[in-house]
Short mmCIF file of C-alpha atoms in Angstrom, two decimals:
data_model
loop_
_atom_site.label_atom_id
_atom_site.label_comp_id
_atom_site.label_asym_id
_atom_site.label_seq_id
_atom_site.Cartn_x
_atom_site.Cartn_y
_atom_site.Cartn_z
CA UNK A 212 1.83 33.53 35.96
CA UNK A 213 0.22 35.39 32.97
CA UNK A 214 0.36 35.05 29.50
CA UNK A 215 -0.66 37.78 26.89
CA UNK A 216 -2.64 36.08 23.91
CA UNK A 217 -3.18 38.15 20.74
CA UNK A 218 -6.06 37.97 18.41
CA UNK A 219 -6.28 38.26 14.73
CA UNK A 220 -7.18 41.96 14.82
CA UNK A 221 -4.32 42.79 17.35
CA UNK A 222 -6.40 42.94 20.35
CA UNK A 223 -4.20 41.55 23.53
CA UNK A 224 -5.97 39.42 26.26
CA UNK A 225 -3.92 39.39 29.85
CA UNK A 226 -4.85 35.55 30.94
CA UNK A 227 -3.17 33.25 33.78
CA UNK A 228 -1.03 30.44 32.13
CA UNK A 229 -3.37 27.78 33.83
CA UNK A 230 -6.09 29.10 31.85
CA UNK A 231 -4.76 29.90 28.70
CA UNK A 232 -3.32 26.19 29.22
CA UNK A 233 -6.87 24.66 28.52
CA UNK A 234 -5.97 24.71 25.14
CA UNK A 235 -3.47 22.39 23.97
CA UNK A 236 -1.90 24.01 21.04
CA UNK A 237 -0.80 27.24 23.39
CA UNK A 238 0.27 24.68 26.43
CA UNK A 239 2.38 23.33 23.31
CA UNK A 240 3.06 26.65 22.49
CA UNK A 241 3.95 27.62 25.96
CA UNK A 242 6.47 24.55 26.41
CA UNK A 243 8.15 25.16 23.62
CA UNK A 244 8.96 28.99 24.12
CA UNK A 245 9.57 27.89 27.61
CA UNK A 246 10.41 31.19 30.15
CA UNK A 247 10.06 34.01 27.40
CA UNK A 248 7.46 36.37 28.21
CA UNK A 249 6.86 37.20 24.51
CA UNK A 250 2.88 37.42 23.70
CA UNK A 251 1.12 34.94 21.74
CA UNK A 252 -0.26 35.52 18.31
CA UNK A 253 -3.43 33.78 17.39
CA UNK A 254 -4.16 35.28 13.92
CA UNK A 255 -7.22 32.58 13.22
CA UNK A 256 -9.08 34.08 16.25
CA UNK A 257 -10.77 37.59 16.43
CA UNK A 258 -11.42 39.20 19.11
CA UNK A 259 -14.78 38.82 19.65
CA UNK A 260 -14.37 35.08 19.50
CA UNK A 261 -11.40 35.07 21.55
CA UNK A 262 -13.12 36.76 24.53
CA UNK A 263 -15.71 33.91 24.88
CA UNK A 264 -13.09 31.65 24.48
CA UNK A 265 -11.19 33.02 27.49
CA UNK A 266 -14.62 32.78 29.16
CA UNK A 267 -15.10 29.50 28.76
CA UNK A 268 -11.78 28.32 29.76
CA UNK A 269 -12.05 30.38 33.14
CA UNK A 270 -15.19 29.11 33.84
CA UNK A 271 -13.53 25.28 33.54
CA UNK A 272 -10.42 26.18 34.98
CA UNK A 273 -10.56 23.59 37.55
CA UNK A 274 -12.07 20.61 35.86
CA UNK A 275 -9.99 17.90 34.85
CA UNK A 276 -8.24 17.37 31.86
CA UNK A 277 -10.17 15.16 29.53
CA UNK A 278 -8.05 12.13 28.30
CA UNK A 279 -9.23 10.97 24.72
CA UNK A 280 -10.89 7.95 24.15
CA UNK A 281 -9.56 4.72 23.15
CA UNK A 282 -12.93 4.09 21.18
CA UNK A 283 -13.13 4.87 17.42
CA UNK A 284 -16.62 4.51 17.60
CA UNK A 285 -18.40 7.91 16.48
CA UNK A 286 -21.28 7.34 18.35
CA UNK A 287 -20.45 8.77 22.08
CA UNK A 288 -22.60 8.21 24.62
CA UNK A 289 -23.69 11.42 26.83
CA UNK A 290 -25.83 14.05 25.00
CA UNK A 291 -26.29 16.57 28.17
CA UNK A 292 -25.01 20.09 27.99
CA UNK A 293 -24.63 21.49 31.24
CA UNK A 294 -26.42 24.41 32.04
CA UNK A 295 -23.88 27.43 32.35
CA UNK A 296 -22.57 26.08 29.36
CA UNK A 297 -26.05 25.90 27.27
CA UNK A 298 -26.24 29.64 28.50
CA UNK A 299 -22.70 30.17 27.35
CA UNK A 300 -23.60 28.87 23.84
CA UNK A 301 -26.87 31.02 23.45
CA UNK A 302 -25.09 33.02 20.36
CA UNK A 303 -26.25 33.75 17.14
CA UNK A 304 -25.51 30.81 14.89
CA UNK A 305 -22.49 32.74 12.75
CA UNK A 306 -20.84 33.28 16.72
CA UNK A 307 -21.50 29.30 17.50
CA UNK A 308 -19.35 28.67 14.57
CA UNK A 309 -16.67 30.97 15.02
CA UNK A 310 -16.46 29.46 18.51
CA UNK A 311 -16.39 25.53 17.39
CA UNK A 312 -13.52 26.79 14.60
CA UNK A 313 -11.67 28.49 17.30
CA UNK A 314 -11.88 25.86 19.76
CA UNK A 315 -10.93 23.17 16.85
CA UNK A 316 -7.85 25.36 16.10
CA UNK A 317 -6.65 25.57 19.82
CA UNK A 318 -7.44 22.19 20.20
CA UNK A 319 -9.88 22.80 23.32
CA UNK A 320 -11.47 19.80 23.26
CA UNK A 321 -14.67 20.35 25.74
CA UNK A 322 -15.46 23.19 24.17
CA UNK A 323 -15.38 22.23 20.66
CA UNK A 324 -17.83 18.77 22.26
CA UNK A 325 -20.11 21.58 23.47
CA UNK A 326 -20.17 23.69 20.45
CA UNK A 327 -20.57 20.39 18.50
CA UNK A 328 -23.56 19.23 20.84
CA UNK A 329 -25.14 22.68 20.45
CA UNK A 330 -25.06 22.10 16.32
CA UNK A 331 -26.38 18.64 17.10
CA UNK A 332 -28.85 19.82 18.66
CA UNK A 333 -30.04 21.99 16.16
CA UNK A 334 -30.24 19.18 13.86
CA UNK A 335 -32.02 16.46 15.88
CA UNK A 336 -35.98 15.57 14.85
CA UNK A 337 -35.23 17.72 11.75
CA UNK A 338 -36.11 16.58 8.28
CA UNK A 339 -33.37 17.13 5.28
CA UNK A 340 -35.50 20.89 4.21
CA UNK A 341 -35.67 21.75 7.60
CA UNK A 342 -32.05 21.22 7.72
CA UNK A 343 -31.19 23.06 5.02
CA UNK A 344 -32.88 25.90 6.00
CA UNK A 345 -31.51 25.76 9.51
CA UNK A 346 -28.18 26.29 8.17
CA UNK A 347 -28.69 27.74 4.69
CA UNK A 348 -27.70 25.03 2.64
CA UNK A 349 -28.39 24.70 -0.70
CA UNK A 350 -29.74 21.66 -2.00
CA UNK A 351 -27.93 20.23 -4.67
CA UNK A 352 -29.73 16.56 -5.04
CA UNK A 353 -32.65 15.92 -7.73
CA UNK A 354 -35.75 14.62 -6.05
CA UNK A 355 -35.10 11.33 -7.50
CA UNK A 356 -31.42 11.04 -6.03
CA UNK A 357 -32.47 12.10 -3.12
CA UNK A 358 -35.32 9.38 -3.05
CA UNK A 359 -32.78 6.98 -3.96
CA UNK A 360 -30.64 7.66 -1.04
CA UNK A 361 -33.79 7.96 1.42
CA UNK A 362 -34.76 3.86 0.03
CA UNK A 363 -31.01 2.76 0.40
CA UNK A 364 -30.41 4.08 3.64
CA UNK A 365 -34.63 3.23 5.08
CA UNK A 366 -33.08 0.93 7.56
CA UNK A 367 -32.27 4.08 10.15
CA UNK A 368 -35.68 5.14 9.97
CA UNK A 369 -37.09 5.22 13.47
CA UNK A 370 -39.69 2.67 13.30
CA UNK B 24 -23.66 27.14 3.87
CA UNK B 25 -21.09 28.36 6.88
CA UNK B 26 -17.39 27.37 6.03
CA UNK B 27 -16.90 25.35 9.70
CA UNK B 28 -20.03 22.78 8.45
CA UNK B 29 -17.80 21.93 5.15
CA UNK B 30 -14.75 20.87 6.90
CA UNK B 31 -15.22 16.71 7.58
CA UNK B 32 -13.77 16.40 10.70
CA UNK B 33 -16.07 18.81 12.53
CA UNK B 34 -18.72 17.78 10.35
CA UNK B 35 -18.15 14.27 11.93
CA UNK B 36 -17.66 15.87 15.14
CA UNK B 37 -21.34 17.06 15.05
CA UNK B 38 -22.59 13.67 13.94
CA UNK B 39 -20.91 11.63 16.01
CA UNK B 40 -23.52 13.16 18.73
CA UNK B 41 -26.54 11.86 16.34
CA UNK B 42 -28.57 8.62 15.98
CA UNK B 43 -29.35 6.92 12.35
CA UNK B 44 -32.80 8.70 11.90
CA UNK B 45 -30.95 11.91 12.35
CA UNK B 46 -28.11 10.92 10.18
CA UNK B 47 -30.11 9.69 7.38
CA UNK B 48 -31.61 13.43 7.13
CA UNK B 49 -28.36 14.81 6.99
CA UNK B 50 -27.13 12.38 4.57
CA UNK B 51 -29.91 13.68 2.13
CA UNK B 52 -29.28 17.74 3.14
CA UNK B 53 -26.73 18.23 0.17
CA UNK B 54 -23.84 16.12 -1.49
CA UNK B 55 -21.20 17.13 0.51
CA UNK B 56 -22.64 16.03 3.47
CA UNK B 57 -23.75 12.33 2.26
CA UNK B 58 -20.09 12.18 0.88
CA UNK B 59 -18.82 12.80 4.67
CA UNK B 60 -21.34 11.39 6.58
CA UNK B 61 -22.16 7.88 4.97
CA UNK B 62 -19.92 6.05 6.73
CA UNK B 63 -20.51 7.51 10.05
CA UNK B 64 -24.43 6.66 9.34
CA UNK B 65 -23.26 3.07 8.09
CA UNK B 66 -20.60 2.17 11.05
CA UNK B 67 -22.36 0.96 13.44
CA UNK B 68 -25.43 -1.94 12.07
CA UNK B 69 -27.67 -3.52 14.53
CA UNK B 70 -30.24 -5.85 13.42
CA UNK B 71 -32.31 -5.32 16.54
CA UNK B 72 -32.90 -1.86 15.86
CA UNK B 73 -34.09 1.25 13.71
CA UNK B 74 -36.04 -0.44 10.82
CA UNK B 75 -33.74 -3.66 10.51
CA UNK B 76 -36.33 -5.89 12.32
CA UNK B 77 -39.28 -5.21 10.30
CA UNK B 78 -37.14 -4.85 6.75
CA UNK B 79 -35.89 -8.31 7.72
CA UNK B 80 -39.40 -10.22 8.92
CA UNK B 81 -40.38 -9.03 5.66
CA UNK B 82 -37.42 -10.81 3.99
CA UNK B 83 -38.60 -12.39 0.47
CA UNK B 84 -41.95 -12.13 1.09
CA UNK B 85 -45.29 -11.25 -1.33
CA UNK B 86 -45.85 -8.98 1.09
CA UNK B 87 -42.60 -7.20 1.05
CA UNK B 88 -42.54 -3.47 -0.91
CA UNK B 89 -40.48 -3.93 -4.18
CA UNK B 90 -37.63 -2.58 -2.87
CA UNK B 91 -37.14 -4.30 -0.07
CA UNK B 92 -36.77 -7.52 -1.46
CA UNK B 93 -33.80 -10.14 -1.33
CA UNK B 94 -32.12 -8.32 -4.15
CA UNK B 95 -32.57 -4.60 -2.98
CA UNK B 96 -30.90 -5.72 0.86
CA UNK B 97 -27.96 -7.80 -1.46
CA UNK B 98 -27.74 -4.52 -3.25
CA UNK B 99 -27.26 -2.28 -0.16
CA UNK B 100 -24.35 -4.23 1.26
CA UNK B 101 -22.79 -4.83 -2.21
CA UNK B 102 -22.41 -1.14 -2.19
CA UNK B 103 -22.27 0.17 1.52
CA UNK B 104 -21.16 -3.05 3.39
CA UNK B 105 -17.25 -2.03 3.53
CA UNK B 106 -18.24 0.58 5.79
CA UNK B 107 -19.25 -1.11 8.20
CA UNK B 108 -17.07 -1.45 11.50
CA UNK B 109 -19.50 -2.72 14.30
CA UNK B 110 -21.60 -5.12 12.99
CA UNK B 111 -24.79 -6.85 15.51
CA UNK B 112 -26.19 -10.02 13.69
CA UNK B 113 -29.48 -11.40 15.48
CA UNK B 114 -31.30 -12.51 12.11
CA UNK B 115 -30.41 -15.87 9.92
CA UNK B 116 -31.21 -14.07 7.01
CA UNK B 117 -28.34 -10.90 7.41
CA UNK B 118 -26.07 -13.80 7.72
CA UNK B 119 -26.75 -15.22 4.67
CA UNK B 120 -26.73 -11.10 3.36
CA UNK B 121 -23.16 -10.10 4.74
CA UNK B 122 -21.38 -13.32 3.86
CA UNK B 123 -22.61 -13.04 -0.07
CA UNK B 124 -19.84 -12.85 -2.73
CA UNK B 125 -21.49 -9.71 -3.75
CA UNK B 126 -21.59 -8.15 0.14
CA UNK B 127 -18.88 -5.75 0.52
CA UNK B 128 -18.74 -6.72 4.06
CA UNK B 129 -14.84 -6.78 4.63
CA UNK B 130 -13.73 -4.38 7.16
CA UNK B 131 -15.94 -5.41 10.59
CA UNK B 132 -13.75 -4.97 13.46
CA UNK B 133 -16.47 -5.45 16.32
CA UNK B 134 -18.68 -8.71 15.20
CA UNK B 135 -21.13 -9.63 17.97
CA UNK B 136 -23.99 -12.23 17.66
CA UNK B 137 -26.98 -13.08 19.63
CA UNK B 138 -29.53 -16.17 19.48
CA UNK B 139 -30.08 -16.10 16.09
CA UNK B 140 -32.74 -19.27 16.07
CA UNK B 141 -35.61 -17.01 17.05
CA UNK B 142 -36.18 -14.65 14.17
CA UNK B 143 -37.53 -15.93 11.00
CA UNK B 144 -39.41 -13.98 8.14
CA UNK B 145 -42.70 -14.09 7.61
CA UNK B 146 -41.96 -16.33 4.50
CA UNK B 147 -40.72 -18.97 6.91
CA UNK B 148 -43.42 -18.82 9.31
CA UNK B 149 -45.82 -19.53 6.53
CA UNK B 150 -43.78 -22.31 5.85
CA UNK B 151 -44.03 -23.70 9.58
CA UNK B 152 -47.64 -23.26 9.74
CA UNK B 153 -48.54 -25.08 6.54
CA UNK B 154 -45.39 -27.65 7.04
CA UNK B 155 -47.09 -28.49 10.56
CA UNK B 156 -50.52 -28.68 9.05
CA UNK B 157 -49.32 -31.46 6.68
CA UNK B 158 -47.33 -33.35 9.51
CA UNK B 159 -49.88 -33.34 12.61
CA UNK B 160 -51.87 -35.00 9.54
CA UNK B 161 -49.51 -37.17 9.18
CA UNK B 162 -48.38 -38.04 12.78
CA UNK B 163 -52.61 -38.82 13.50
CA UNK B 164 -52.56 -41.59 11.08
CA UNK B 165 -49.38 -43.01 11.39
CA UNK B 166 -48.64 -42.84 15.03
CA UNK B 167 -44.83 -42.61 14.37
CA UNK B 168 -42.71 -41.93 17.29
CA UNK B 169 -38.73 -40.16 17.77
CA UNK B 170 -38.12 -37.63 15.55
CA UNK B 171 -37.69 -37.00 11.92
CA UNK B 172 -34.33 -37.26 10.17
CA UNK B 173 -31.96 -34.32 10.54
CA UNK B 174 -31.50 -32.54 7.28
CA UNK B 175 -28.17 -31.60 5.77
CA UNK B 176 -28.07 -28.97 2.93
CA UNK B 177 -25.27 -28.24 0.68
CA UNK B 178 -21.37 -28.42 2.05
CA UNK B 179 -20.24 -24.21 1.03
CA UNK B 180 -16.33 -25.00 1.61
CA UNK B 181 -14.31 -27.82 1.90
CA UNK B 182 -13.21 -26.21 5.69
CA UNK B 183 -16.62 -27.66 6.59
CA UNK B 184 -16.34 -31.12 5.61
CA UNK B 185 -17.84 -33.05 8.46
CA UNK B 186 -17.23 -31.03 10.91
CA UNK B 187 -20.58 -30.92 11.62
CA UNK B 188 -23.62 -31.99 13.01
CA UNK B 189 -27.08 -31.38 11.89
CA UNK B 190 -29.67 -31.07 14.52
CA UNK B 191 -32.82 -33.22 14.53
CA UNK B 192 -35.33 -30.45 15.34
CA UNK B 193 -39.25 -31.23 15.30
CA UNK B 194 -39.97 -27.66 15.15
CA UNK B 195 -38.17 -27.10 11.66
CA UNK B 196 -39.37 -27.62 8.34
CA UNK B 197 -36.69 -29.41 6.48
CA UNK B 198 -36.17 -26.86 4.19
CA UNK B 199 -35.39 -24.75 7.01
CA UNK B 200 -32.82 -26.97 8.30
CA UNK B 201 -31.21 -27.30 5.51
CA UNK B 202 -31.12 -23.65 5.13
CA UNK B 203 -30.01 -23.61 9.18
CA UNK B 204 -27.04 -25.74 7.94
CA UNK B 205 -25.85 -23.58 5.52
CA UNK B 206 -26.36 -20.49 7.41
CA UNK B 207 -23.94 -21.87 9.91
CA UNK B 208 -21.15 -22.12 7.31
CA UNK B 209 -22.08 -18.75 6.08
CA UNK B 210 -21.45 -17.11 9.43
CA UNK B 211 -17.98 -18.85 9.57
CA UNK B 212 -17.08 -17.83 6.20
CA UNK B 213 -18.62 -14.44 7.21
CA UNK B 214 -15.87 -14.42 9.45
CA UNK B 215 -12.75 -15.21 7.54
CA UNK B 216 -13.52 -12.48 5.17
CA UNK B 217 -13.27 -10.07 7.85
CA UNK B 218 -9.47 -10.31 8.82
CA UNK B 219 -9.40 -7.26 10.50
CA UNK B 220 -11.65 -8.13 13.38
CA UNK B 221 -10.65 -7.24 16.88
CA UNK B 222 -13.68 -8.17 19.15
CA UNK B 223 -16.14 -11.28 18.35
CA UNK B 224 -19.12 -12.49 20.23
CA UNK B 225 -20.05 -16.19 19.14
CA UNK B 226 -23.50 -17.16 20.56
CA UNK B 227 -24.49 -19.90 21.48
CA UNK B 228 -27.87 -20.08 19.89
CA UNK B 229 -26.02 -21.34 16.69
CA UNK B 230 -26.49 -24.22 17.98
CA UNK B 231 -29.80 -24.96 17.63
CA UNK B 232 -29.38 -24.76 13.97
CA UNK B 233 -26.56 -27.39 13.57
CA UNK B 234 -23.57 -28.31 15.81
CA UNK B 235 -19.92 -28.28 15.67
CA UNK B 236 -18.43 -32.19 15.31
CA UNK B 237 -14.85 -31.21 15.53
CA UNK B 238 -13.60 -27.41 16.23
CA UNK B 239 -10.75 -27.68 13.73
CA UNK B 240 -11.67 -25.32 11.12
CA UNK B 241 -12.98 -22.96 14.26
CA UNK B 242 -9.44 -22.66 15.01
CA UNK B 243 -8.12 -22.33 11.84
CA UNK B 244 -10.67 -19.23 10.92
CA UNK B 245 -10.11 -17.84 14.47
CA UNK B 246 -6.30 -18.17 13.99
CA UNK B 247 -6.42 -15.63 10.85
CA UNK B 248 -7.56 -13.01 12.83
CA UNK B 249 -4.49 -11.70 13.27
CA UNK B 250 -6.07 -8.69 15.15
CA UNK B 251 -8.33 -10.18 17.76
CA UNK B 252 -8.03 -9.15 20.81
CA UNK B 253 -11.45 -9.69 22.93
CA UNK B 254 -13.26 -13.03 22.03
CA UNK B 255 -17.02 -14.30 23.51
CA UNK B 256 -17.41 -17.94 22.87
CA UNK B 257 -20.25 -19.54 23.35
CA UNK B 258 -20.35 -22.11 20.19
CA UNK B 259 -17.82 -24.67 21.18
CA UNK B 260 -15.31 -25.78 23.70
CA UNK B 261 -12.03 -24.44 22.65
CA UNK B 262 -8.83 -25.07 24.00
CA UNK B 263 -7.74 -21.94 25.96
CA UNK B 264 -3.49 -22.29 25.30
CA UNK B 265 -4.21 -23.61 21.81
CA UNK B 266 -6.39 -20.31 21.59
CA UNK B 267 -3.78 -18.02 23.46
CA UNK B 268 -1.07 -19.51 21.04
CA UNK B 269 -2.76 -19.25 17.79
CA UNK B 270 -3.61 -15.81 19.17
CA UNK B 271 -0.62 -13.40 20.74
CA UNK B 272 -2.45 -10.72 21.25
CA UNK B 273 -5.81 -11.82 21.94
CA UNK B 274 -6.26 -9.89 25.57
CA UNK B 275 -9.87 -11.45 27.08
CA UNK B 276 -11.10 -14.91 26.31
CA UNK B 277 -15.22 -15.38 27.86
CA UNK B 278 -16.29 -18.79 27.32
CA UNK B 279 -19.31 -20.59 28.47
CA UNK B 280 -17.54 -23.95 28.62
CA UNK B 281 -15.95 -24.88 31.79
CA UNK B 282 -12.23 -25.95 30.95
#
């Protein structure tokens, strides 16, 4: 079974239900519509974005569906990104977002832990400026505020 | 800055993949992300790790920087203690921090402690050394056997009204027992502030600062925490059914003590 997805700038993608079934929002989608063959409109999603979407959820077709946690606690536990994936994420930085929006919109849950593992990555063993400049952020903290927050918070140093 | 790293939940997303050092630099990046990120950087505390163990040796001593003095740590958990949601307490001295009027420690769901008799600052080591300098002086000339009295300090809360024990301990100073002693009632009173607590750990190693006489304000604390549903007890022999009916929906029960 197919389904015809539709991105933002009216591009349609032919995909196989399981696939397009990765994300949650369309398998809600899908359910609801029920045997209607009518295409699906996706108007946060461009094309460009969509296609490495579709990608991604071909590549993991077969892997199981990932039950969420019980645990609240933010801090998960693995930090490996496997290695067709950490080739799949080698975008430019502006793509790497569009993905992690797209997958947090179709509620695609691996991929948006992989795009948010790639950012992570980014960011780890960085100081605040090198941060900043990573991402083009504008600092908007006077030195001594941002002294003040470095003191309060010198307990997560790594010492 | 790109539009996806403003929205908090994939913000938090991101960071929940990152350890304190690596949170503190993003908490100083810009104000929007110390606004979202603070309380994912202050969630989890462990005294055994980052900087904790070092801030706390130096605990009220000359040798401390001016910031990290008694009043500075009060300060921090006056202001970021409600945060908090997994707290690890190894250290006398973050007892006596957390359970302060002025710590906003309320809202710790996961409390676990571990022996906290074997860390002390480097105040109270200096203490030891020159307390057992006067004493071995002492013990030369006057040949006195057994041990020295047990010292009580200062009775926090009626709850605790002899209920306990004080420890004779040769190896204390007695301002350090009586500093043990209250630090005991602090860590119970620690935990009836925090209502909302689903999983505790209670070490044994409490009692080598002072021991429980009669469990009944244990169960009376315990039996406030409405929540609880995974308890560690180490401290004292409880009655199990007592426990389980104080307690609906308290799920696993570990206890040292055979019953």
């Amino acid at each position: 079974m197919t389904v015809i997805l539709v991105s933002s700038d009216n591009q349609d993608f032919k995909v196989d239900k399981e696939v397009a079934e990765r994300s949650i929002l369309i398998k809600n989608m899908l359910e609801d519509v029920g045997e209607s063959d009518s295409p699906i409109p996706l108007p946060n999603v461009t094309a460009a974005v969509l296609t490495k979407v579709i990608e991604y959820c071909e590549h993991h077709r077969n892997d199981p569906i990932q039950v969420p946690e019980e645990t609240d606690d933010p801090r998960k536990r693995s930090n490996d990104i496997e290695e067709w994936d950490m080739k799949f994420m080698q975008v430019d930085q502006e793509m790497l977002f569009e993905i992690i929006l797209a997958a947090n919109y179709l509620d695609i849950k691996p991929l948006l832990d992989v795009g948010c593992k790639t950012v992570a990555n980014i960011i780890k063993g960085k100081t605040p400026e090198e941060i900043r400049k990573a991402f083009n952020i504008v600092n908007d903290f006077t030195p001594e505020e941002e002294a003040q927050i470095k003191k309060e918070n010198e307990w997560a140093e790594d010492r | 800055m790109s539009n996806t790293l403003i929205i908090p939940e994939i913000l938090r997303a991101v960071a929940s993949h990152l350890d304190p050092p690596d949170l503190l630099a993003c908490i100083q990046v810009c104000r929007l992300w110390h606004k979202i990120l603070l309380l994912t950087l202050w969630h989890t505390i462990d005294d055994r790790k980052y900087a904790w163990p070092t801030i706390l040796s130096l605990y009220d001593s000359e040798d401390s920087l001016g910031e990290q003095d008694e009043s500075w740590l009060r300060y921090i958990f006056s202001k970021h203690g409600h945060l908090v949601r997994h707290l690890t307490i190894t250290w006398k001295i973050l007892i006596d921090i957390t359970s302060d009027s002025d710590s906003s420690c309320n809202n710790v769901q996961v409390l676990s402690t571990y022996d906290v008799s074997d860390n002390i600052t480097e105040e109270e080591e200096r203490e030891e050394r020159w307390h057992s300098n006067q004493t071995m002086g002492q013990a030369a000339t006057k040949y006195r056997p057994g041990n020295p009295t047990a010292q009580t300090g200062r009775i926090l809360s009626p709850l605790f009204e002899g209920m306990l024990t004080p420890l004779k301990a040769n190896d204390r100073t007695p301002n350090q027992q009586r500093r043990d002693w209250e630090t005991v009632q602090r860590f119970w009173m620690l935990i009836q502030r925090n209502s909302s607590l689903r999983s505790l750990r209670l070490d044994g190693g409490f009692n080598r600062l002072c021991t429980i006489k009669d469990p009944q304000f244990v169960y009376e604390i315990l039996g406030s925490l409405l929540q609880l549903c995974e308890l560690e007890n180490n401290v004292v022999a409880l009655d199990r059914q007592r426990l389980l009916d104080l307690l609906p929906g308290l799920q696993t029960y570990q206890t040292a003590f055979s019953e």
